[in-house]
Amino acid sequence: MSNLVNVPKNGSLANTNSNTNFPTLSTWLDDFFNRDFPSVFNSNFNTGITLPKVNIKETAEAYIVEMAVPGLKKSDFRIDLDNEVLAISTEIKDESEGKDENYTRREFGYSSFKRTFNLPESVNDEKINASYQEGILSILLPKKEEAKQKPARSIKIS
């Protein structure tokens, strides 16, 4: 939080905040929430999946969506199409159980993401195709025949 500063005619700076020794509630909250917490506090809340990066490229025939999601299986993904909105999501539950002398320890984690994309009207939604190979989810969005780019041609002048 910034302090207001008056500049008197003699050129010296004077702090006009009379509560410099007593932080206000808002400055205390700002300081608290802007701090970096030690890894002890956040290590149990992040299971390693963040929002995956996506590349989208357009060719004359189709749009190609590539999503980098290493370490997952093809069966982990769900791809839905609803009213020209493509949704890609995954939900992973990780449970492990360790037994030692007098106690049982159970640890589990949960992670998920969902990315949605508005498809252009030029996409032929009947022929959408997806594949997953070497950590890359690829979705082919073919264009409708009338939307495909036609090759350049010369027009004869009559």
PDB file of C-alpha atoms in Angstrom:
ATOM      1  CA  MET A   1       0.000   0.000   0.000  1.00  0.00           C
ATOM      2  CA  SER A   2       1.437   3.385  -0.897  1.00  0.00           C
ATOM      3  CA  ASN A   3       1.563   6.438   1.335  1.00  0.00           C
ATOM      4  CA  LEU A   4       0.545   9.881   0.155  1.00  0.00           C
ATOM      5  CA  VAL A   5       3.408  12.341   0.153  1.00  0.00           C
ATOM      6  CA  ASN A   6       3.152  16.143   0.212  1.00  0.00           C
ATOM      7  CA  VAL A   7       5.874  18.193  -1.396  1.00  0.00           C
ATOM      8  CA  PRO A   8       6.041  21.559   0.406  1.00  0.00           C
ATOM      9  CA  LYS A   9       7.370  24.672  -1.299  1.00  0.00           C
ATOM     10  CA  ASN A  10      10.823  24.284   0.286  1.00  0.00           C
ATOM     11  CA  GLY A  11      11.307  20.983  -1.626  1.00  0.00           C
ATOM     12  CA  SER A  12      11.583  18.591   1.351  1.00  0.00           C
ATOM     13  CA  LEU A  13       9.434  15.478   1.496  1.00  0.00           C
ATOM     14  CA  ALA A  14       6.993  15.035   4.366  1.00  0.00           C
ATOM     15  CA  ASN A  15       5.019  11.849   5.007  1.00  0.00           C
ATOM     16  CA  THR A  16       1.346  12.698   5.594  1.00  0.00           C
ATOM     17  CA  ASN A  17       0.403   9.259   6.906  1.00  0.00           C
ATOM     18  CA  SER A  18      -0.066   9.869  10.626  1.00  0.00           C
ATOM     19  CA  ASN A  19      -0.416   6.147  11.414  1.00  0.00           C
ATOM     20  CA  THR A  20       3.073   5.084  10.329  1.00  0.00           C
ATOM     21  CA  ASN A  21       3.655   3.150  13.551  1.00  0.00           C
ATOM     22  CA  PHE A  22       0.195   1.535  13.527  1.00  0.00           C
ATOM     23  CA  PRO A  23      -0.609  -0.482  10.417  1.00  0.00           C
ATOM     24  CA  THR A  24      -4.227  -0.401   9.329  1.00  0.00           C
ATOM     25  CA  LEU A  25      -6.232  -3.577   8.916  1.00  0.00           C
ATOM     26  CA  SER A  26      -6.062  -3.270   5.139  1.00  0.00           C
ATOM     27  CA  THR A  27      -2.245  -2.921   5.103  1.00  0.00           C
ATOM     28  CA  TRP A  28      -1.929  -5.862   7.485  1.00  0.00           C
ATOM     29  CA  LEU A  29      -4.149  -8.018   5.227  1.00  0.00           C
ATOM     30  CA  ASP A  30      -2.247  -6.885   2.126  1.00  0.00           C
ATOM     31  CA  ASP A  31       1.061  -7.815   3.767  1.00  0.00           C
ATOM     32  CA  PHE A  32      -0.282 -11.185   4.913  1.00  0.00           C
ATOM     33  CA  PHE A  33      -1.740 -12.281   1.558  1.00  0.00           C
ATOM     34  CA  ASN A  34       1.140 -10.964  -0.553  1.00  0.00           C
ATOM     35  CA  ARG A  35       3.706 -13.068   1.342  1.00  0.00           C
ATOM     36  CA  ASP A  36       5.277 -16.179  -0.075  1.00  0.00           C
ATOM     37  CA  PHE A  37       4.248 -19.023   2.180  1.00  0.00           C
ATOM     38  CA  PRO A  38       6.831 -21.662   3.071  1.00  0.00           C
ATOM     39  CA  SER A  39       6.636 -24.869   1.078  1.00  0.00           C
ATOM     40  CA  VAL A  40       5.259 -26.652   4.166  1.00  0.00           C
ATOM     41  CA  PHE A  41       1.966 -24.786   3.738  1.00  0.00           C
ATOM     42  CA  ASN A  42       1.455 -25.281   0.031  1.00  0.00           C
ATOM     43  CA  SER A  43       3.173 -28.607  -0.679  1.00  0.00           C
ATOM     44  CA  ASN A  44       0.143 -30.686   0.311  1.00  0.00           C
ATOM     45  CA  PHE A  45      -2.259 -28.633  -1.787  1.00  0.00           C
ATOM     46  CA  ASN A  46      -0.588 -28.866  -5.181  1.00  0.00           C
ATOM     47  CA  THR A  47      -0.539 -32.312  -6.731  1.00  0.00           C
ATOM     48  CA  GLY A  48       1.431 -31.302  -9.793  1.00  0.00           C
ATOM     49  CA  ILE A  49      -1.189 -30.662 -12.483  1.00  0.00           C
ATOM     50  CA  THR A  50      -1.544 -27.109 -13.644  1.00  0.00           C
ATOM     51  CA  LEU A  51      -3.585 -25.793 -16.521  1.00  0.00           C
ATOM     52  CA  PRO A  52      -1.906 -27.414 -19.539  1.00  0.00           C
ATOM     53  CA  LYS A  53      -0.495 -25.303 -22.351  1.00  0.00           C
ATOM     54  CA  VAL A  54      -2.225 -25.465 -25.727  1.00  0.00           C
ATOM     55  CA  ASN A  55      -1.087 -24.825 -29.289  1.00  0.00           C
ATOM     56  CA  ILE A  56      -3.740 -24.191 -31.935  1.00  0.00           C
ATOM     57  CA  LYS A  57      -2.777 -24.068 -35.585  1.00  0.00           C
ATOM     58  CA  GLU A  58      -4.808 -23.636 -38.732  1.00  0.00           C
ATOM     59  CA  THR A  59      -4.193 -25.314 -42.062  1.00  0.00           C
ATOM     60  CA  ALA A  60      -6.202 -25.085 -45.266  1.00  0.00           C
ATOM     61  CA  GLU A  61      -8.048 -28.276 -44.275  1.00  0.00           C
ATOM     62  CA  ALA A  62      -8.435 -28.108 -40.477  1.00  0.00           C
ATOM     63  CA  TYR A  63      -7.621 -26.643 -37.090  1.00  0.00           C
ATOM     64  CA  ILE A  64      -5.267 -28.675 -34.911  1.00  0.00           C
ATOM     65  CA  VAL A  65      -5.325 -28.389 -31.119  1.00  0.00           C
ATOM     66  CA  GLU A  66      -2.264 -29.785 -29.315  1.00  0.00           C
ATOM     67  CA  MET A  67      -2.199 -29.975 -25.528  1.00  0.00           C
ATOM     68  CA  ALA A  68       0.923 -30.911 -23.533  1.00  0.00           C
ATOM     69  CA  VAL A  69      -0.204 -33.318 -20.784  1.00  0.00           C
ATOM     70  CA  PRO A  70       2.609 -35.794 -20.055  1.00  0.00           C
ATOM     71  CA  GLY A  71       2.208 -38.593 -17.538  1.00  0.00           C
ATOM     72  CA  LEU A  72      -1.457 -39.261 -18.202  1.00  0.00           C
ATOM     73  CA  LYS A  73      -3.224 -42.108 -19.961  1.00  0.00           C
ATOM     74  CA  LYS A  74      -5.618 -41.854 -22.877  1.00  0.00           C
ATOM     75  CA  SER A  75      -8.403 -43.036 -20.553  1.00  0.00           C
ATOM     76  CA  ASP A  76      -7.801 -40.069 -18.190  1.00  0.00           C
ATOM     77  CA  PHE A  77      -9.265 -37.570 -20.678  1.00  0.00           C
ATOM     78  CA  ARG A  78     -12.812 -36.553 -21.388  1.00  0.00           C
ATOM     79  CA  ILE A  79     -13.576 -34.533 -24.522  1.00  0.00           C
ATOM     80  CA  ASP A  80     -17.078 -33.121 -24.976  1.00  0.00           C
ATOM     81  CA  LEU A  81     -18.721 -30.978 -27.635  1.00  0.00           C
ATOM     82  CA  ASP A  82     -21.790 -28.955 -26.722  1.00  0.00           C
ATOM     83  CA  ASN A  83     -23.183 -26.125 -28.874  1.00  0.00           C
ATOM     84  CA  GLU A  84     -19.863 -25.455 -30.639  1.00  0.00           C
ATOM     85  CA  VAL A  85     -17.940 -25.452 -27.325  1.00  0.00           C
ATOM     86  CA  LEU A  86     -15.169 -28.035 -27.100  1.00  0.00           C
ATOM     87  CA  ALA A  87     -14.353 -29.055 -23.498  1.00  0.00           C
ATOM     88  CA  ILE A  88     -11.233 -31.042 -22.585  1.00  0.00           C
ATOM     89  CA  SER A  89     -10.996 -32.244 -18.996  1.00  0.00           C
ATOM     90  CA  THR A  90      -9.382 -34.796 -16.737  1.00  0.00           C
ATOM     91  CA  GLU A  91      -9.845 -35.903 -13.171  1.00  0.00           C
ATOM     92  CA  ILE A  92      -7.207 -37.971 -11.375  1.00  0.00           C
ATOM     93  CA  LYS A  93      -7.524 -39.510  -7.940  1.00  0.00           C
ATOM     94  CA  ASP A  94      -4.327 -40.901  -6.463  1.00  0.00           C
ATOM     95  CA  GLU A  95      -4.603 -43.193  -3.464  1.00  0.00           C
ATOM     96  CA  SER A  96      -1.849 -45.167  -1.801  1.00  0.00           C
ATOM     97  CA  GLU A  97      -1.846 -47.103   1.436  1.00  0.00           C
ATOM     98  CA  GLY A  98       1.208 -47.885   3.548  1.00  0.00           C
ATOM     99  CA  LYS A  99       1.143 -50.229   6.522  1.00  0.00           C
ATOM    100  CA  ASP A 100       3.698 -50.204   9.312  1.00  0.00           C
ATOM    101  CA  GLU A 101       3.740 -52.023  12.677  1.00  0.00           C
ATOM    102  CA  ASN A 102       0.865 -50.485  14.671  1.00  0.00           C
ATOM    103  CA  TYR A 103      -0.670 -48.026  12.258  1.00  0.00           C
ATOM    104  CA  THR A 104      -1.989 -47.644   8.746  1.00  0.00           C
ATOM    105  CA  ARG A 105      -1.217 -44.485   6.817  1.00  0.00           C
ATOM    106  CA  ARG A 106      -3.361 -43.534   3.884  1.00  0.00           C
ATOM    107  CA  GLU A 107      -2.447 -40.735   1.509  1.00  0.00           C
ATOM    108  CA  PHE A 108      -4.487 -39.574  -1.415  1.00  0.00           C
ATOM    109  CA  GLY A 109      -4.511 -36.696  -3.835  1.00  0.00           C
ATOM    110  CA  TYR A 110      -6.897 -35.220  -6.345  1.00  0.00           C
ATOM    111  CA  SER A 111      -6.179 -33.127  -9.391  1.00  0.00           C
ATOM    112  CA  SER A 112      -8.208 -31.990 -12.345  1.00  0.00           C
ATOM    113  CA  PHE A 113      -8.405 -29.423 -15.100  1.00  0.00           C
ATOM    114  CA  LYS A 114     -10.869 -28.303 -17.739  1.00  0.00           C
ATOM    115  CA  ARG A 115     -10.168 -26.205 -20.823  1.00  0.00           C
ATOM    116  CA  THR A 116     -12.934 -24.999 -23.129  1.00  0.00           C
ATOM    117  CA  PHE A 117     -12.764 -23.543 -26.622  1.00  0.00           C
ATOM    118  CA  ASN A 118     -15.434 -21.890 -28.751  1.00  0.00           C
ATOM    119  CA  LEU A 119     -15.283 -23.507 -32.171  1.00  0.00           C
ATOM    120  CA  PRO A 120     -15.772 -21.471 -35.329  1.00  0.00           C
ATOM    121  CA  GLU A 121     -18.810 -22.309 -37.462  1.00  0.00           C
ATOM    122  CA  SER A 122     -16.453 -23.540 -40.176  1.00  0.00           C
ATOM    123  CA  VAL A 123     -15.598 -26.721 -38.183  1.00  0.00           C
ATOM    124  CA  ASN A 124     -17.225 -29.959 -39.319  1.00  0.00           C
ATOM    125  CA  ASP A 125     -18.137 -31.261 -35.872  1.00  0.00           C
ATOM    126  CA  GLU A 126     -19.134 -34.695 -37.241  1.00  0.00           C
ATOM    127  CA  LYS A 127     -15.517 -35.493 -38.145  1.00  0.00           C
ATOM    128  CA  ILE A 128     -13.595 -34.322 -35.052  1.00  0.00           C
ATOM    129  CA  ASN A 129     -10.811 -36.764 -34.186  1.00  0.00           C
ATOM    130  CA  ALA A 130      -8.530 -37.033 -31.120  1.00  0.00           C
ATOM    131  CA  SER A 131      -5.331 -38.954 -30.346  1.00  0.00           C
ATOM    132  CA  TYR A 132      -2.857 -39.115 -27.462  1.00  0.00           C
ATOM    133  CA  GLN A 133       0.791 -39.943 -28.058  1.00  0.00           C
ATOM    134  CA  GLU A 134       3.994 -39.252 -26.092  1.00  0.00           C
ATOM    135  CA  GLY A 135       2.349 -36.776 -23.710  1.00  0.00           C
ATOM    136  CA  ILE A 136       0.587 -34.731 -26.410  1.00  0.00           C
ATOM    137  CA  LEU A 137      -3.187 -34.767 -26.818  1.00  0.00           C
ATOM    138  CA  SER A 138      -3.981 -33.838 -30.444  1.00  0.00           C
ATOM    139  CA  ILE A 139      -7.470 -32.925 -31.622  1.00  0.00           C
ATOM    140  CA  LEU A 140      -8.136 -32.549 -35.338  1.00  0.00           C
ATOM    141  CA  LEU A 141     -10.998 -30.184 -36.139  1.00  0.00           C
ATOM    142  CA  PRO A 142     -11.640 -30.543 -39.879  1.00  0.00           C
ATOM    143  CA  LYS A 143     -13.196 -27.630 -41.737  1.00  0.00           C
ATOM    144  CA  LYS A 144     -16.466 -27.874 -43.652  1.00  0.00           C
ATOM    145  CA  GLU A 145     -15.964 -28.246 -47.392  1.00  0.00           C
ATOM    146  CA  GLU A 146     -17.208 -24.709 -48.138  1.00  0.00           C
ATOM    147  CA  ALA A 147     -14.809 -23.225 -45.549  1.00  0.00           C
ATOM    148  CA  LYS A 148     -11.650 -24.866 -46.897  1.00  0.00           C
ATOM    149  CA  GLN A 149      -9.178 -22.581 -48.605  1.00  0.00           C
ATOM    150  CA  LYS A 150      -9.093 -23.007 -52.329  1.00  0.00           C
ATOM    151  CA  PRO A 151      -5.804 -22.791 -54.210  1.00  0.00           C
ATOM    152  CA  ALA A 152      -4.963 -19.525 -55.923  1.00  0.00           C
ATOM    153  CA  ARG A 153      -5.815 -19.360 -59.603  1.00  0.00           C
ATOM    154  CA  SER A 154      -5.555 -16.864 -62.419  1.00  0.00           C
ATOM    155  CA  ILE A 155      -8.663 -15.356 -63.907  1.00  0.00           C
ATOM    156  CA  LYS A 156      -8.660 -14.803 -67.634  1.00  0.00           C
ATOM    157  CA  ILE A 157      -9.818 -11.392 -68.787  1.00  0.00           C
ATOM    158  CA  SER A 158     -12.273 -11.531 -71.669  1.00  0.00           C
TER     159      SER A 158
END
